[in-house]
């Protein structure tokens, strides 16, 4: 059995959003005064585990726990334990902003968590507070160290670059990752439900970031890269790890998408690109995008429409002249 959608794509990767709530207010994601789902609308851990068990029966193997910020929900380790115990799970990971990771890392690892992606857009404390609305960078850095000490890994860092804010930090973030054994992935700024904050002029394209990094550390595309993975992976020629790029605006990859998403208020979506990597908040996932995918995966099914926000972002990008990109 397999989850095959109307475009013929096979979905074997289930994202479980366990809350819409978050302890940060990243300007590209969350309004300052968000309206949360009522508690009674949120799925219980038993219900989430049941959906995961049923999905595994349909061929899903990879489970990722996301949010909002999943660690703001009490006793996440018990859910991780239930999911890890499900027969047929091939991978169990978590996406978090890292603020609450330090005190929970050991418990999550003992419960069966294997991998973690931590969102970190800057190493500058004042800029972190400005971009996320909260002064919590020290906790995030301690959370990363605690996850490594607990044996959770590989540890990946998800970074969103905004032109005029932190685009000059790309090399510093990669250096930080290389020094600590974390794999950094750069996510292009995508239109989200906090749409009024999206501006094409603030998108830093993946190719621009690759040029900046390659000028310091030569990189080559990973020949073993997973064509269905959201990130295109590049290896450092000096052998010390890899760096990833999620070019949601400049090279959407919806045609190869293998993800489905369960929202915390009980909706099952085919994952829209942007939400997957920004801690996975899930509003507004719509029909999946069509893309001139940069990855050599199966032919693009012509009937896969781009979600409205993807279409507009893609159109605006394609209308730019080369020197504007
Ligand atoms: S991007 Fe992640 S950490 Fe930031 S506000 Fe959204 S859900 Fe929270």
Coordinates of C-alpha atoms and ligand atoms in Angstrom, one line a residue:
X1 CA 0.0 0.0 0.0
X2 CA 1.1 3.6 -0.5
X3 CA -0.2 7.1 -0.2
X4 CA -0.4 8.2 -3.8
X5 CA -2.0 11.6 -4.5
X6 CA -3.9 12.7 -7.5
X7 CA -0.7 13.8 -9.2
X8 CA 0.9 10.3 -8.9
X9 CA 3.3 11.3 -6.1
X10 CA 4.0 8.8 -3.4
X11 CA 3.9 10.2 0.1
X12 CA 6.1 8.3 2.6
X13 CA 6.9 11.2 5.0
X14 CA 4.4 12.4 7.6
X15 CA 4.7 15.7 9.3
X16 CA 2.8 15.8 12.6
X17 CA 2.0 19.4 13.7
X18 CA 1.2 19.0 17.4
X19 CA 0.4 22.7 18.2
X20 CA -0.1 26.0 16.4
X21 CA 1.4 27.8 19.3
X22 CA 4.9 29.2 19.6
X23 CA 7.1 31.0 22.1
X24 CA 8.7 33.2 19.3
X25 CA 7.2 35.7 16.9
X26 CA 9.3 35.4 13.7
X27 CA 8.3 38.3 11.5
X28 CA 8.1 36.1 8.4
X29 CA 5.8 33.5 10.1
X30 CA 3.8 34.7 13.0
X31 CA 1.7 37.8 13.6
X32 CA 2.5 39.7 16.8
X33 CA -0.9 38.9 18.2
X34 CA -1.7 35.4 16.9
X35 CA -5.1 33.8 17.4
X36 CA -4.5 30.3 18.6
X37 CA -6.7 27.3 18.1
X38 CA -8.9 26.5 21.1
X39 CA -7.4 23.7 23.3
X40 CA -10.3 21.4 22.6
X41 CA -9.6 21.6 18.8
X42 CA -6.0 20.3 19.3
X43 CA -5.5 16.5 18.7
X44 CA -4.5 14.4 21.7
X45 CA -1.2 12.5 21.7
X46 CA -3.3 9.3 21.4
X47 CA -5.1 10.6 18.3
X48 CA -1.8 11.7 16.7
X49 CA -0.3 8.3 17.4
X50 CA -3.3 6.6 15.9
X51 CA -3.1 8.6 12.7
X52 CA 0.7 7.9 12.5
X53 CA 0.0 4.2 13.0
X54 CA -2.6 4.2 10.2
X55 CA -0.3 6.2 7.9
X56 CA 2.5 3.7 8.5
X57 CA 0.1 1.0 7.3
X58 CA -0.2 3.0 4.1
X59 CA 3.5 3.1 3.5
X60 CA 4.7 6.1 5.5
X61 CA 8.0 5.5 7.2
X62 CA 9.4 8.9 8.2
X63 CA 7.7 10.8 11.0
X64 CA 8.6 14.4 11.9
X65 CA 7.1 16.2 14.9
X66 CA 6.6 19.9 14.3
X67 CA 4.4 22.9 15.3
X68 CA 4.2 26.0 15.7
X69 CA 6.8 25.1 18.3
X70 CA 6.3 21.5 19.4
X71 CA 8.2 21.8 22.7
X72 CA 5.7 24.3 24.1
X73 CA 3.3 21.4 24.4
X74 CA 3.7 19.5 27.7
X75 CA 5.2 16.1 27.9
X76 CA 6.3 15.8 24.2
X77 CA 8.7 13.0 25.2
X78 CA 5.7 10.7 25.9
X79 CA 4.5 11.3 22.3
X80 CA 8.0 10.7 20.9
X81 CA 8.0 7.4 22.9
X82 CA 4.7 6.3 21.5
X83 CA 5.7 7.1 17.9
X84 CA 9.1 5.5 18.3
X85 CA 7.4 2.3 19.4
X86 CA 5.3 2.1 16.3
X87 CA 6.4 -0.8 14.0
X88 CA 7.5 0.4 10.6
X89 CA 9.0 3.8 11.6
X90 CA 12.2 4.3 9.7
X91 CA 13.0 7.8 10.9
X92 CA 11.7 9.9 13.8
X93 CA 12.7 13.6 13.9
X94 CA 11.7 16.9 15.4
X95 CA 11.7 20.5 14.1
X96 CA 12.1 23.1 16.9
X97 CA 13.2 26.7 17.5
X98 CA 15.5 25.3 20.2
X99 CA 14.4 27.6 23.0
X100 CA 13.2 24.8 25.2
X101 CA 15.6 22.1 23.9
X102 CA 18.3 22.2 26.6
X103 CA 16.1 20.9 29.5
X104 CA 14.4 18.3 27.3
X105 CA 17.2 16.9 25.1
X106 CA 18.1 13.9 27.3
X107 CA 14.4 12.9 27.8
X108 CA 13.6 13.2 24.1
X109 CA 16.7 11.1 23.2
X110 CA 15.8 8.4 25.7
X111 CA 12.2 8.4 24.3
X112 CA 13.5 7.5 20.9
X113 CA 14.1 10.8 19.1
X114 CA 16.8 10.3 16.4
X115 CA 17.3 13.7 14.6
X116 CA 16.5 17.3 15.2
X117 CA 16.3 20.4 13.0
X118 CA 16.7 23.7 14.9
X119 CA 15.7 27.1 13.4
X120 CA 18.5 29.6 13.8
X121 CA 18.6 32.7 11.5
X122 CA 21.4 34.7 13.1
X123 CA 24.2 34.4 15.6
X124 CA 23.8 38.1 16.6
X125 CA 21.8 38.4 19.9
X126 CA 20.2 41.8 19.1
X127 CA 19.3 40.7 15.5
X128 CA 17.8 37.4 16.9
X129 CA 15.6 39.5 19.2
X130 CA 14.6 41.7 16.4
X131 CA 13.8 38.9 13.9
X132 CA 12.0 36.5 16.4
X133 CA 10.5 39.1 18.7
X134 CA 12.2 37.5 21.7
X135 CA 15.7 37.7 23.3
X136 CA 16.3 33.9 23.5
X137 CA 19.5 33.2 21.4
X138 CA 21.5 31.9 24.4
X139 CA 18.8 29.3 25.1
X140 CA 18.9 28.2 21.5
X141 CA 22.7 27.8 21.4
X142 CA 22.6 25.8 24.7
X143 CA 19.8 23.7 23.3
X144 CA 21.9 22.8 20.3
X145 CA 24.8 21.8 22.5
X146 CA 22.5 19.8 24.8
X147 CA 21.0 17.9 21.8
X148 CA 24.5 17.0 20.6
X149 CA 25.5 15.9 24.2
X150 CA 22.4 13.7 24.4
X151 CA 23.5 11.9 21.2
X152 CA 20.7 13.3 19.0
X153 CA 21.9 13.6 15.5
X154 CA 22.5 14.5 12.8
X155 CA 21.6 18.1 13.9
X156 CA 20.5 20.4 11.2
X157 CA 20.1 24.2 11.4
X158 CA 17.4 25.8 9.3
X159 CA 18.2 29.4 8.5
X160 CA 16.0 31.9 6.7
X161 CA 17.9 34.8 5.1
X162 CA 16.1 38.2 4.7
X163 CA 17.7 40.8 2.4
X164 CA 18.6 43.9 4.5
X165 CA 18.6 41.9 7.7
X166 CA 20.8 38.8 7.9
X167 CA 21.9 37.9 4.4
X168 CA 25.5 38.7 5.3
X169 CA 25.5 36.1 8.0
X170 CA 25.4 33.1 5.6
X171 CA 29.1 32.4 5.8
X172 CA 29.2 32.9 9.6
X173 CA 26.3 30.5 10.1
X174 CA 28.1 27.9 7.9
X175 CA 31.3 28.4 9.9
X176 CA 29.3 27.9 13.1
X177 CA 27.8 24.7 11.7
X178 CA 31.2 23.4 10.5
X179 CA 32.8 24.1 13.9
X180 CA 30.1 22.2 15.8
X181 CA 29.2 19.5 13.3
X182 CA 25.7 20.9 12.5
X183 CA 24.5 20.8 8.9
X184 CA 23.1 24.3 7.9
X185 CA 20.3 24.5 5.4
X186 CA 19.2 27.9 3.9
X187 CA 15.5 28.4 3.3
X188 CA 14.3 31.0 0.9
X189 CA 11.8 33.5 2.4
X190 CA 8.4 32.2 1.3
X191 CA 5.0 33.9 1.3
X192 CA 3.2 32.6 4.4
X193 CA -0.2 33.4 6.0
X194 CA 1.7 36.3 7.7
X195 CA 1.7 37.2 4.0
X196 CA 1.7 40.9 4.4
X197 CA 5.3 40.6 5.5
X198 CA 6.4 38.8 2.3
X199 CA 8.4 40.9 -0.2
X200 CA 10.2 39.5 -3.2
X201 CA 12.9 42.2 -2.7
X202 CA 13.8 40.5 0.6
X203 CA 14.2 37.0 -0.9
X204 CA 17.9 35.9 -1.0
X205 CA 18.0 33.2 -3.7
X206 CA 19.7 29.9 -3.1
X207 CA 22.1 30.4 -6.0
X208 CA 23.3 33.7 -4.4
X209 CA 24.0 32.0 -1.1
X210 CA 25.8 29.1 -2.8
X211 CA 28.1 31.6 -4.5
X212 CA 28.9 33.3 -1.2
X213 CA 29.7 30.0 0.5
X214 CA 31.6 28.5 -2.5
X215 CA 33.8 31.6 -2.4
X216 CA 35.0 30.5 1.0
X217 CA 34.6 26.7 1.0
X218 CA 34.3 25.0 -2.5
X219 CA 31.1 22.8 -2.6
X220 CA 29.8 20.1 -5.0
X221 CA 26.3 18.8 -5.3
X222 CA 25.9 15.6 -3.3
X223 CA 25.6 12.8 -5.9
X224 CA 23.7 10.7 -3.3
X225 CA 21.2 13.5 -2.5
X226 CA 17.6 12.3 -2.0
X227 CA 15.6 13.6 -5.0
X228 CA 12.5 13.8 -2.8
X229 CA 14.2 15.7 0.0
X230 CA 13.2 19.4 0.2
X231 CA 16.8 20.5 0.4
X232 CA 19.4 20.2 -2.4
X233 CA 22.5 19.1 -0.6
X234 CA 26.0 20.2 -1.4
X235 CA 29.2 18.6 0.0
X236 CA 32.3 20.6 1.1
X237 CA 35.2 19.6 -1.1
X238 CA 37.4 19.6 2.0
X239 CA 35.3 16.7 3.3
X240 CA 33.9 18.4 6.4
X241 CA 30.2 17.9 6.0
X242 CA 27.5 19.4 3.9
X243 CA 25.2 22.4 3.4
X244 CA 21.6 22.4 2.1
X245 CA 19.4 24.8 0.2
X246 CA 15.6 24.9 0.1
X247 CA 14.9 27.1 -2.9
X248 CA 11.1 27.3 -2.5
X249 CA 10.7 30.5 -4.5
X250 CA 13.4 30.3 -7.1
X251 CA 13.3 26.5 -7.8
X252 CA 10.1 25.1 -6.3
X253 CA 10.2 21.3 -6.0
X254 CA 6.6 20.4 -5.4
X255 CA 6.6 17.8 -8.2
X256 CA 8.9 15.6 -6.1
X257 CA 7.2 16.2 -2.8
X258 CA 6.7 13.1 -0.7
X259 CA 5.4 14.8 2.4
X260 CA 1.9 14.9 4.0
X261 CA 1.0 16.9 7.0
X262 CA -1.4 16.4 9.9
X263 CA -2.2 19.7 11.4
X264 CA -2.8 20.1 15.2
X265 CA -6.5 20.8 14.5
X266 CA -6.9 17.5 12.6
X267 CA -6.5 18.2 8.9
X268 CA -4.4 16.1 6.6
X269 CA -2.6 18.1 3.9
X270 CA -0.1 17.4 1.2
X271 CA 2.6 19.6 2.6
X272 CA 3.1 23.0 1.0
X273 CA 6.8 23.7 0.7
X274 CA 7.3 26.7 3.0
X275 CA 5.5 25.4 6.1
X276 CA 7.6 22.2 6.1
X277 CA 10.8 23.9 7.0
X278 CA 9.7 26.8 9.2
X279 CA 8.9 24.7 12.1
X280 CA 6.1 23.3 10.1
X281 CA 3.2 25.6 11.1
X282 CA 0.5 24.5 8.8
X283 CA -2.1 27.1 7.9
X284 CA -3.0 27.6 4.3
X285 CA -1.5 24.4 2.9
X286 CA -3.2 24.3 -0.5
X287 CA -2.9 22.3 -3.6
X288 CA 0.7 21.5 -4.3
X289 CA 3.0 23.4 -6.6
X290 CA 4.2 22.6 -10.1
X291 CA 7.9 23.4 -10.6
X292 CA 10.7 23.5 -13.1
X293 CA 12.3 21.3 -10.4
X294 CA 16.1 21.7 -10.3
X295 CA 16.4 18.1 -9.2
X296 CA 16.4 15.2 -11.8
X297 CA 13.2 13.5 -10.4
X298 CA 10.3 12.0 -12.3
X299 CA 8.7 14.2 -15.1
X300 CA 6.7 17.1 -13.8
X301 CA 3.0 16.1 -13.9
X302 CA 1.7 19.1 -16.0
X303 CA -1.6 19.1 -14.0
X304 CA 0.0 20.0 -10.6
X305 CA -1.0 23.6 -10.0
X306 CA 1.1 25.9 -7.8
X307 CA -0.5 27.1 -4.6
X308 CA -1.6 30.7 -5.0
X309 CA 1.2 32.2 -2.9
X310 CA 3.8 29.9 -4.7
X311 CA 2.5 31.0 -8.1
X312 CA 2.7 34.7 -7.4
X313 CA 6.2 34.4 -5.8
X314 CA 7.4 32.3 -8.7
X315 CA 5.9 34.7 -11.3
X316 CA 7.4 37.7 -9.7
X317 CA 10.8 36.0 -9.5
X318 CA 10.6 34.9 -13.2
X319 CA 9.8 38.5 -14.2
X320 CA 13.1 39.8 -12.7
X321 CA 16.0 40.4 -15.0
X322 CA 19.3 38.5 -14.2
X323 CA 21.0 41.5 -12.7
X324 CA 17.9 42.1 -10.4
X325 CA 18.2 38.5 -9.0
Ligands
LIG1 S1 9.1 30.3 12.3 FE1 8.9 28.7 13.9 S2 9.8 29.7 15.7 FE2 9.3 31.3 14.3 S3 7.3 32.0 14.9 FE3 7.1 30.5 13.2 S4 6.7 28.6 14.3 FE4 7.6 30.0 15.8

